Short mmCIF file of C-alpha atoms in Angstrom, two decimals:
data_model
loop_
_atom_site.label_atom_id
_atom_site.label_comp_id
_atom_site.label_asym_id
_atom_site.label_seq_id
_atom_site.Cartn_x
_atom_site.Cartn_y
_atom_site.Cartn_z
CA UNK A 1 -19.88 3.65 -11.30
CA UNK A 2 -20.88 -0.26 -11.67
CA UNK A 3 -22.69 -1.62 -8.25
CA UNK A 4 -23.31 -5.27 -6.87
CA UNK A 5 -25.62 -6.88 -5.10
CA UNK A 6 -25.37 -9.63 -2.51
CA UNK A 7 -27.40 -12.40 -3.04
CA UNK A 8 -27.93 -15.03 0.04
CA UNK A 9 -30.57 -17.68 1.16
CA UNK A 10 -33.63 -15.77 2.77
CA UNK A 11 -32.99 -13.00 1.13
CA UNK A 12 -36.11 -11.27 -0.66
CA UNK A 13 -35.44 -7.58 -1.37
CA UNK A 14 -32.97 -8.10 -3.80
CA UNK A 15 -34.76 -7.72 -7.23
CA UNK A 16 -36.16 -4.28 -6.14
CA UNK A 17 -32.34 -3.30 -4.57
CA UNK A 18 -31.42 -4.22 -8.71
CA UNK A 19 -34.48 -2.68 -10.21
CA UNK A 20 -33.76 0.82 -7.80
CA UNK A 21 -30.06 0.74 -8.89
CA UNK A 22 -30.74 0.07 -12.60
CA UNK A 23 -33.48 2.53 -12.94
CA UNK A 24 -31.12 5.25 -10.94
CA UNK A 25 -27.95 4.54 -12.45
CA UNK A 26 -28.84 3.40 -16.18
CA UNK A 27 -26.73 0.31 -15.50
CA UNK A 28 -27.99 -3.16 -13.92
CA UNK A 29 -25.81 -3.83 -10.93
CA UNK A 30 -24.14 -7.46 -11.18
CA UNK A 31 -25.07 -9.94 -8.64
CA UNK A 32 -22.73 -11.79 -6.11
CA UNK A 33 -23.28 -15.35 -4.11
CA UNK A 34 -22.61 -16.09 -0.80
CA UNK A 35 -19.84 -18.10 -1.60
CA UNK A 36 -18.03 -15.45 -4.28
CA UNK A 37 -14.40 -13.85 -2.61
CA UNK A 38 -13.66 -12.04 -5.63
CA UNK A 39 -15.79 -9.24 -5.94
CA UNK A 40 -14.15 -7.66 -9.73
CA UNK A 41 -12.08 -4.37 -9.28
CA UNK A 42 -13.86 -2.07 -10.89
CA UNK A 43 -17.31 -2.42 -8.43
CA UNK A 44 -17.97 1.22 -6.57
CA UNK A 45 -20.73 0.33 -4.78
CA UNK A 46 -21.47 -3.14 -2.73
CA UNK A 47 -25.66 -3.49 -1.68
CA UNK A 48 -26.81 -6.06 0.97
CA UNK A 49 -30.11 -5.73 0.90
CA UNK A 50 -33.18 -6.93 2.76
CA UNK A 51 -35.05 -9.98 3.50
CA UNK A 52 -34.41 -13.06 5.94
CA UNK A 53 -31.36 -14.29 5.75
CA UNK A 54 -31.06 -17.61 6.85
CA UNK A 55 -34.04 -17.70 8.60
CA UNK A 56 -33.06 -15.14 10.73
CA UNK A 57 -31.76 -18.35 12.96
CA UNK A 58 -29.88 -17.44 15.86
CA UNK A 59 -30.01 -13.72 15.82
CA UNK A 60 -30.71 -11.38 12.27
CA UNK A 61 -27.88 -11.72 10.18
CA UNK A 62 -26.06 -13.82 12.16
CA UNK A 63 -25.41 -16.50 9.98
CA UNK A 64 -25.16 -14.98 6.90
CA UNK A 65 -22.13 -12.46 8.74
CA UNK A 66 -20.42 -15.64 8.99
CA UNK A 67 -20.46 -16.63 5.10
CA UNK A 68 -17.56 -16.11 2.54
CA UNK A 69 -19.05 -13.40 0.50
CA UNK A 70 -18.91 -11.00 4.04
CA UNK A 71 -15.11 -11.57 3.94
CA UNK A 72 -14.67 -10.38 0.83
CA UNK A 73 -17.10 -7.61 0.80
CA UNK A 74 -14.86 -6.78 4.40
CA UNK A 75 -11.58 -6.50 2.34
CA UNK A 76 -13.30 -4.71 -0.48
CA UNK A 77 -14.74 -2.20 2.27
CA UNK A 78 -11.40 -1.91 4.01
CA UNK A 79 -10.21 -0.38 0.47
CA UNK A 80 -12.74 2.08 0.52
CA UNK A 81 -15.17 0.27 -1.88
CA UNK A 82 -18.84 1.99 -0.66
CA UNK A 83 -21.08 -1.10 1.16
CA UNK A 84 -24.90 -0.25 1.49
CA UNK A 85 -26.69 -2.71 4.11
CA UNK A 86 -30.74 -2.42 3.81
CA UNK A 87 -32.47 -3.39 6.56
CA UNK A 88 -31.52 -7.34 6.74
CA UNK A 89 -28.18 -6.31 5.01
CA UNK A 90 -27.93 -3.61 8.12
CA UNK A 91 -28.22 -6.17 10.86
CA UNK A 92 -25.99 -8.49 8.80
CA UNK A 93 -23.14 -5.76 8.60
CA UNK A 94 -23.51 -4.94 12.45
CA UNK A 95 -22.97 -9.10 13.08
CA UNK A 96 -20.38 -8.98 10.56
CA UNK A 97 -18.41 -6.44 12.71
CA UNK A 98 -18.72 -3.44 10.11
CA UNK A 99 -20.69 -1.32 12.09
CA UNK A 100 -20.85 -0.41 15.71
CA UNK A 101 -23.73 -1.85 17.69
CA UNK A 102 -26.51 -4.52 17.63
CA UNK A 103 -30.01 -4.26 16.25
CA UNK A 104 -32.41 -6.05 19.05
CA UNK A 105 -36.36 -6.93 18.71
CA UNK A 106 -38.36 -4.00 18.04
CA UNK A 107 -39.42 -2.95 21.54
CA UNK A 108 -43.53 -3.69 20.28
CA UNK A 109 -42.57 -7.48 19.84
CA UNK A 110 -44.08 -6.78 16.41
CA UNK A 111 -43.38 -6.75 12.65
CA UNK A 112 -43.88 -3.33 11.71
CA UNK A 113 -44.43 -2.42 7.82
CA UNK A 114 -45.39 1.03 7.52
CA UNK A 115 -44.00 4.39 6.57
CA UNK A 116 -41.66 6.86 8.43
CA UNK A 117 -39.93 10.11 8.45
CA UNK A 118 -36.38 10.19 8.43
CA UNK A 119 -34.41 12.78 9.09
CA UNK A 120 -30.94 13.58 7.47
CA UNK A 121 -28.61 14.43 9.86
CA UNK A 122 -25.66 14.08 8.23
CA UNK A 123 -25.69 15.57 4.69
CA UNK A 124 -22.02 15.33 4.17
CA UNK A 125 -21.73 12.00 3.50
CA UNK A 126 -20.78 9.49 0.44
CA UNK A 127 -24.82 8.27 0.77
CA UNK A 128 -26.43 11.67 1.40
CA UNK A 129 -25.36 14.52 -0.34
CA UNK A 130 -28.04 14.90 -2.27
CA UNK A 131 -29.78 15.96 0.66
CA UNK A 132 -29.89 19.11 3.19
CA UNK A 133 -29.00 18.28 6.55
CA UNK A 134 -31.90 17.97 8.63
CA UNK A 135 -34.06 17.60 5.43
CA UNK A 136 -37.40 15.23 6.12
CA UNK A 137 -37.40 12.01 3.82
CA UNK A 138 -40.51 9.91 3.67
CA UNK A 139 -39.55 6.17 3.44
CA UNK A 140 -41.22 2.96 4.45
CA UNK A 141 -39.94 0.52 7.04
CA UNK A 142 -40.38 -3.29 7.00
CA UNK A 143 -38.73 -5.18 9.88
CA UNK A 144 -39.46 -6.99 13.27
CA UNK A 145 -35.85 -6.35 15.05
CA UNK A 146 -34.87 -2.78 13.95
CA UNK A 147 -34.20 -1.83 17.62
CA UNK A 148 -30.65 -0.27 17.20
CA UNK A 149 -28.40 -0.38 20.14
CA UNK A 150 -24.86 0.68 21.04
CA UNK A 151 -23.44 1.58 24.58
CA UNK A 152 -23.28 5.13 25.90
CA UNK A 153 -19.64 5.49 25.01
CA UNK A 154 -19.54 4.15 21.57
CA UNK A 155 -22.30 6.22 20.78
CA UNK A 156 -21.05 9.37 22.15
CA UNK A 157 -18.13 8.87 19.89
CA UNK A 158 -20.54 8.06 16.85
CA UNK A 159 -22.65 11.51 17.59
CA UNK A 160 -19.30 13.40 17.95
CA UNK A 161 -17.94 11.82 14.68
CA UNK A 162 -21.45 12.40 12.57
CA UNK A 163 -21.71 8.86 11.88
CA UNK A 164 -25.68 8.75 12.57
CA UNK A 165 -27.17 9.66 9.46
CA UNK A 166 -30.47 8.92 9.46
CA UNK A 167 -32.91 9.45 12.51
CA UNK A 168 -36.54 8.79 12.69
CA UNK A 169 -38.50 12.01 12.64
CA UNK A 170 -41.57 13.27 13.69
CA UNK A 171 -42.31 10.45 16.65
CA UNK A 172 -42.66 8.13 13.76
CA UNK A 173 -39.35 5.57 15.56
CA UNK A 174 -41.08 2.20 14.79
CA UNK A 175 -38.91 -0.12 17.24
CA UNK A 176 -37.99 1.78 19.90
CA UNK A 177 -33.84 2.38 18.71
CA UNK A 178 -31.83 3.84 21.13
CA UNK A 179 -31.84 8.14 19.89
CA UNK A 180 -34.58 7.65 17.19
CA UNK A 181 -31.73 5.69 15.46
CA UNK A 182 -32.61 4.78 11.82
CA UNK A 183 -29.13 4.67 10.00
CA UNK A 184 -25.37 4.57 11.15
CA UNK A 185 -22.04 4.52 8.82
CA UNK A 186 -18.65 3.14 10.12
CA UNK A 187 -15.62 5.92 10.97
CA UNK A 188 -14.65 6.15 7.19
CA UNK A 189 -17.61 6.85 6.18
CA UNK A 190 -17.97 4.17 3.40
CA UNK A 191 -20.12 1.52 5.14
CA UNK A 192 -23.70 2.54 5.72
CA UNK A 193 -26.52 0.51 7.15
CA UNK A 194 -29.85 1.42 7.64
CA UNK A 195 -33.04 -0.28 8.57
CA UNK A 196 -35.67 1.64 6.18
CA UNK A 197 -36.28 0.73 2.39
CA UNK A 198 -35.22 3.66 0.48
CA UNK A 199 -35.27 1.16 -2.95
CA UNK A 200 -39.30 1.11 -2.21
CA UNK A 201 -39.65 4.80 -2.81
CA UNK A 202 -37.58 6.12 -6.07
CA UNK A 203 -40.38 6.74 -8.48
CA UNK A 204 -44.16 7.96 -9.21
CA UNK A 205 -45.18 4.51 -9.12
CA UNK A 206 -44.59 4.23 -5.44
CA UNK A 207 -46.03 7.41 -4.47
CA UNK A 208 -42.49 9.27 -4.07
CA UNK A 209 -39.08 9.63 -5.05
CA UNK A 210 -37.78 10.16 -1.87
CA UNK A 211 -35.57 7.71 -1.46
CA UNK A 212 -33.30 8.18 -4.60
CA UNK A 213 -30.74 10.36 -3.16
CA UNK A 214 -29.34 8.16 -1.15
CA UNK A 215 -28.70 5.44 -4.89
CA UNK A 216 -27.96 8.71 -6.79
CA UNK A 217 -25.38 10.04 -4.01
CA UNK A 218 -23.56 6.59 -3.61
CA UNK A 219 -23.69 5.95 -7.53
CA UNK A 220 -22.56 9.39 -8.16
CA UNK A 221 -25.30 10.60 -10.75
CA UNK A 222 -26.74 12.98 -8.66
CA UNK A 223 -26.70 15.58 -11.75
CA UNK A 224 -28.10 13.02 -13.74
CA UNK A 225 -31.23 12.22 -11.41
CA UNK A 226 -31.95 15.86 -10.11
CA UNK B 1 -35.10 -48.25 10.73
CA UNK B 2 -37.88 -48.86 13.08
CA UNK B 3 -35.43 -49.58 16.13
CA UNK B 4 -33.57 -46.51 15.70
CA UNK B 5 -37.20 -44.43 15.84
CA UNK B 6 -37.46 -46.38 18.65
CA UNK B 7 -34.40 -45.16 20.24
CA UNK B 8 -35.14 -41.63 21.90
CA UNK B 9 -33.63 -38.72 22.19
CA UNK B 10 -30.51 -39.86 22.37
CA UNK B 11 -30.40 -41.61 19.24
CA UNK B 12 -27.97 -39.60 17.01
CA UNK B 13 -25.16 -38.93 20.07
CA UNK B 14 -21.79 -40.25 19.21
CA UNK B 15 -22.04 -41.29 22.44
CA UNK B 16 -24.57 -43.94 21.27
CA UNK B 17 -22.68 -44.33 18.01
CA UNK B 18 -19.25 -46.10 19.48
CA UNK B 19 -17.42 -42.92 18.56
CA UNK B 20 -15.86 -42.40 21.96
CA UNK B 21 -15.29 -40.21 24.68
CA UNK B 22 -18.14 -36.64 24.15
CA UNK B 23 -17.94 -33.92 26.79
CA UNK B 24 -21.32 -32.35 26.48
CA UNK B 25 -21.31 -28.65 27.27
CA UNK B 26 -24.58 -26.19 28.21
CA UNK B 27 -23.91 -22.91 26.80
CA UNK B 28 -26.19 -20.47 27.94
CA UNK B 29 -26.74 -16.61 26.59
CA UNK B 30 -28.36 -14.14 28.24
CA UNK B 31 -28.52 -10.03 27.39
CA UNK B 32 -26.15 -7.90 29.66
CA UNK B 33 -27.55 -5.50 32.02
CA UNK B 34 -28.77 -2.30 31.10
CA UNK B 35 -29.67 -3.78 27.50
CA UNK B 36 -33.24 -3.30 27.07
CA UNK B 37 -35.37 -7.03 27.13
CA UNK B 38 -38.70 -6.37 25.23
CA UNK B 39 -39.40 -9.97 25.30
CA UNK B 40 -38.54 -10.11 29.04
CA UNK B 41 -41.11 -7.46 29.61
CA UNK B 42 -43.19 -9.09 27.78
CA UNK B 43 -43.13 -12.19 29.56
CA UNK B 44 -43.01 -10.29 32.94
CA UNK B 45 -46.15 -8.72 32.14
CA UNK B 46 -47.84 -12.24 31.19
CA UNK B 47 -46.96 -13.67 34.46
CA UNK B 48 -48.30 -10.96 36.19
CA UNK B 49 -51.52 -11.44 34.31
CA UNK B 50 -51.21 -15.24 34.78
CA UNK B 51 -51.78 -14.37 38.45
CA UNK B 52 -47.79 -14.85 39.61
CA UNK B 53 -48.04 -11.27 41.64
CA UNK B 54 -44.51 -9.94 42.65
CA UNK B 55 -42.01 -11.33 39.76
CA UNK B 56 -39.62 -8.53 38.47
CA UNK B 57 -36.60 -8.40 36.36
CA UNK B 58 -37.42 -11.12 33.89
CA UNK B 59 -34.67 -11.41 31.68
CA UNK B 60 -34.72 -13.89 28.41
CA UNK B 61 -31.69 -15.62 26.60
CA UNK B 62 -31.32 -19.06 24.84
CA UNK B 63 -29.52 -22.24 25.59
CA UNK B 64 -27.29 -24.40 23.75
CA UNK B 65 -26.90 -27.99 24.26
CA UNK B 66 -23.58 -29.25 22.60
CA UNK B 67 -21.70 -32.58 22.36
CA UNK B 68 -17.76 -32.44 21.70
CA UNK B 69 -15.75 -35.09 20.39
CA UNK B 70 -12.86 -36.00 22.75
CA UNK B 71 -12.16 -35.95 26.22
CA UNK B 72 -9.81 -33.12 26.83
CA UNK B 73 -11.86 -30.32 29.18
CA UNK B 74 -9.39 -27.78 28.69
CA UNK B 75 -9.67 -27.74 25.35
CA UNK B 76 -13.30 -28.07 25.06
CA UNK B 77 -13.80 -24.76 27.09
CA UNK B 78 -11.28 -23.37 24.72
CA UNK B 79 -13.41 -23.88 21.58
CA UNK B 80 -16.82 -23.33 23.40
CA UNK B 81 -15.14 -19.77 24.16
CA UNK B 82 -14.67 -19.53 20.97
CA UNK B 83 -17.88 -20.41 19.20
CA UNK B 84 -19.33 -18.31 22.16
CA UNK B 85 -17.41 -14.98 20.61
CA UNK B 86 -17.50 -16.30 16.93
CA UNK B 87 -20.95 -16.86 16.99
CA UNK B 88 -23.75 -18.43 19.79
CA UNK B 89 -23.38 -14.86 21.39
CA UNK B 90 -23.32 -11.67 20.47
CA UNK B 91 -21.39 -9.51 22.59
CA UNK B 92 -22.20 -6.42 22.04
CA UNK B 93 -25.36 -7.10 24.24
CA UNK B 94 -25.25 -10.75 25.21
CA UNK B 95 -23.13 -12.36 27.91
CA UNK B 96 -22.28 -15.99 27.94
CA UNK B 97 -21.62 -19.15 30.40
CA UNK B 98 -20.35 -22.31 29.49
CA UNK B 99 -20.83 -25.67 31.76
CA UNK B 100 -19.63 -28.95 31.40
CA UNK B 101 -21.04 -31.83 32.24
#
């Protein structure tokens, strides 16, 4: 399994997306540019993660939807190559087109940096299975438009389909997103975005390890990790 | 330099430049209805507070002021239309108008 991570202007969470995949998989992901279009053949696993891309100018992600690198990463995803969006790499792949919806202001007008509980509601995916269904993650959130919307009819079809995978539990929902909303993945089931920072909680050192399922379930090294 | 600083706003328009004909276009973006406005609210609420009693629906978006080379309308409104659904809007919950001047 060899991963790669996007790296853009304004983006900050990077070097703890590299350290998280490292540490899980043994193997330092390789890093791609904005203006890369040829991601090499043999990459599994495609990260976008957080940060400010761009400013945030215009709307989150906006911009940075728009650059070469999401083209590529597009094609690459299209071919079943896994994409993980973090938090600014989540609103970037719903601007880019790669997920359903839109993810608005949070509905405090405020930057909200805490922790949550997330609930896995769909354990049966590329990202999850090294969770139960319905399992309780801890996981901290860092973001000031995690809102998540999606009309009534696309989202019916997303319930029916499983494609919400993470909700926030608990009454912890930090922005107000439409169905406790935390994480969505595309119909195939390879594209998964999703506004809390499981790379911030994968070992002793930051108080749990509950985020590494999701790294060791997309790198496939879930035997490995347990 | 100190004449151009001297110039206004209007200093760096082609139209001030010689270039030729500009349509100038106001492109405005607003949220569609039934998507939830926080800032609205927001701003609802400080008008209220501000003493303006019976304002409701307040409803937020951004404007874009845009110059285009050229003098052809029709085709103007064709590329505004699409920047509008490349990029100035979102339309999964924004709507869009485009004026020319």
């Amino acid at each position: 399994m060899k991963s790669a991570v996007v790296q853009l202007p304004g983006l900050n969470r990077d070097r703890d997306m590299i350290a998280a995949l490292t540490k899980i998989s043994g193997k330092a992901p390789i890093t791609i540019w904005q203006t890369e279009t040829d991601i090499p053949d043999d990459v599994d696993l495609i990260v976008i993660p957080g940060g400010f891309s761009y400013g945030d100018y215009l709307r989150c992600g906006a911009i940075a939807a728009r650059m070469p690198v999401m083209q590529a990463i597009r094609d690459k995803a299209d071919k079943g190559v896994k994409v993980l969006g973090v938090c600014n790499g989540f609103q970037i792949l719903v601007e880019a087109g790669m997920l359903p919806g839109a993810l608005m202001r949070n509905s405090s007008l405020k930057f909200v940096c805490k922790e949550v509980k997330l609930e896995v509601v769909n354990a049966d995916t590329d990202f999850t299975r090294a969770y139960e269904k319905g399992q309780v993650l801890r996981c901290p959130v860092a973001h000031h438009d995690g809102n998540y919307f999606v009309d009534a009819e696309t989202l019916s079809g997303m319930e029916d389909r499983g494609e919400i995978v993470f909700r926030y539990a608990e009454g912890t929902n930090p922005n107000g997103s439409l169905n406790d909303i935390a994480g969505v993945m595309n119909s195939r089931g390879n594209v998964l975005g999703m506004m809390p920072h499981p790379e911030n909680l994968i070992e002793a050192a930051h108080g749990g390890n509950d985020g590494r399922g999701i790294f060791a379930s997309a790198l496939d090294v879930i035997a490995a990790t347990a | 330099m100190k004449t151009n600083r001297s110039a206004g706003p209007g200093r760096f328009s082609s139209s001030n430049l010689g270039v030729g004909s500009v349509i100038k276009a106001h492109v405005t973006v607003t949220l569609k209805n039934g998507v939830l406005d926080p800032q609205g609210k927001a701003i609802e609420g400080a008008l209220g507070s501000l003493g303006f009693s019976g304002v409701g629906h307040v409803r937020q978006g951004k404007v874009f002021d845009l110059e285009l080379e050229g003098a052809d309308k029709a085709k103007a409104e064709a590329d505004l239309k699409a920047m509008c659904e490349k990029l100035l809007a979102n339309t999964v919950i924004e709507n869009y108008t485009i004026a020319l001047d």
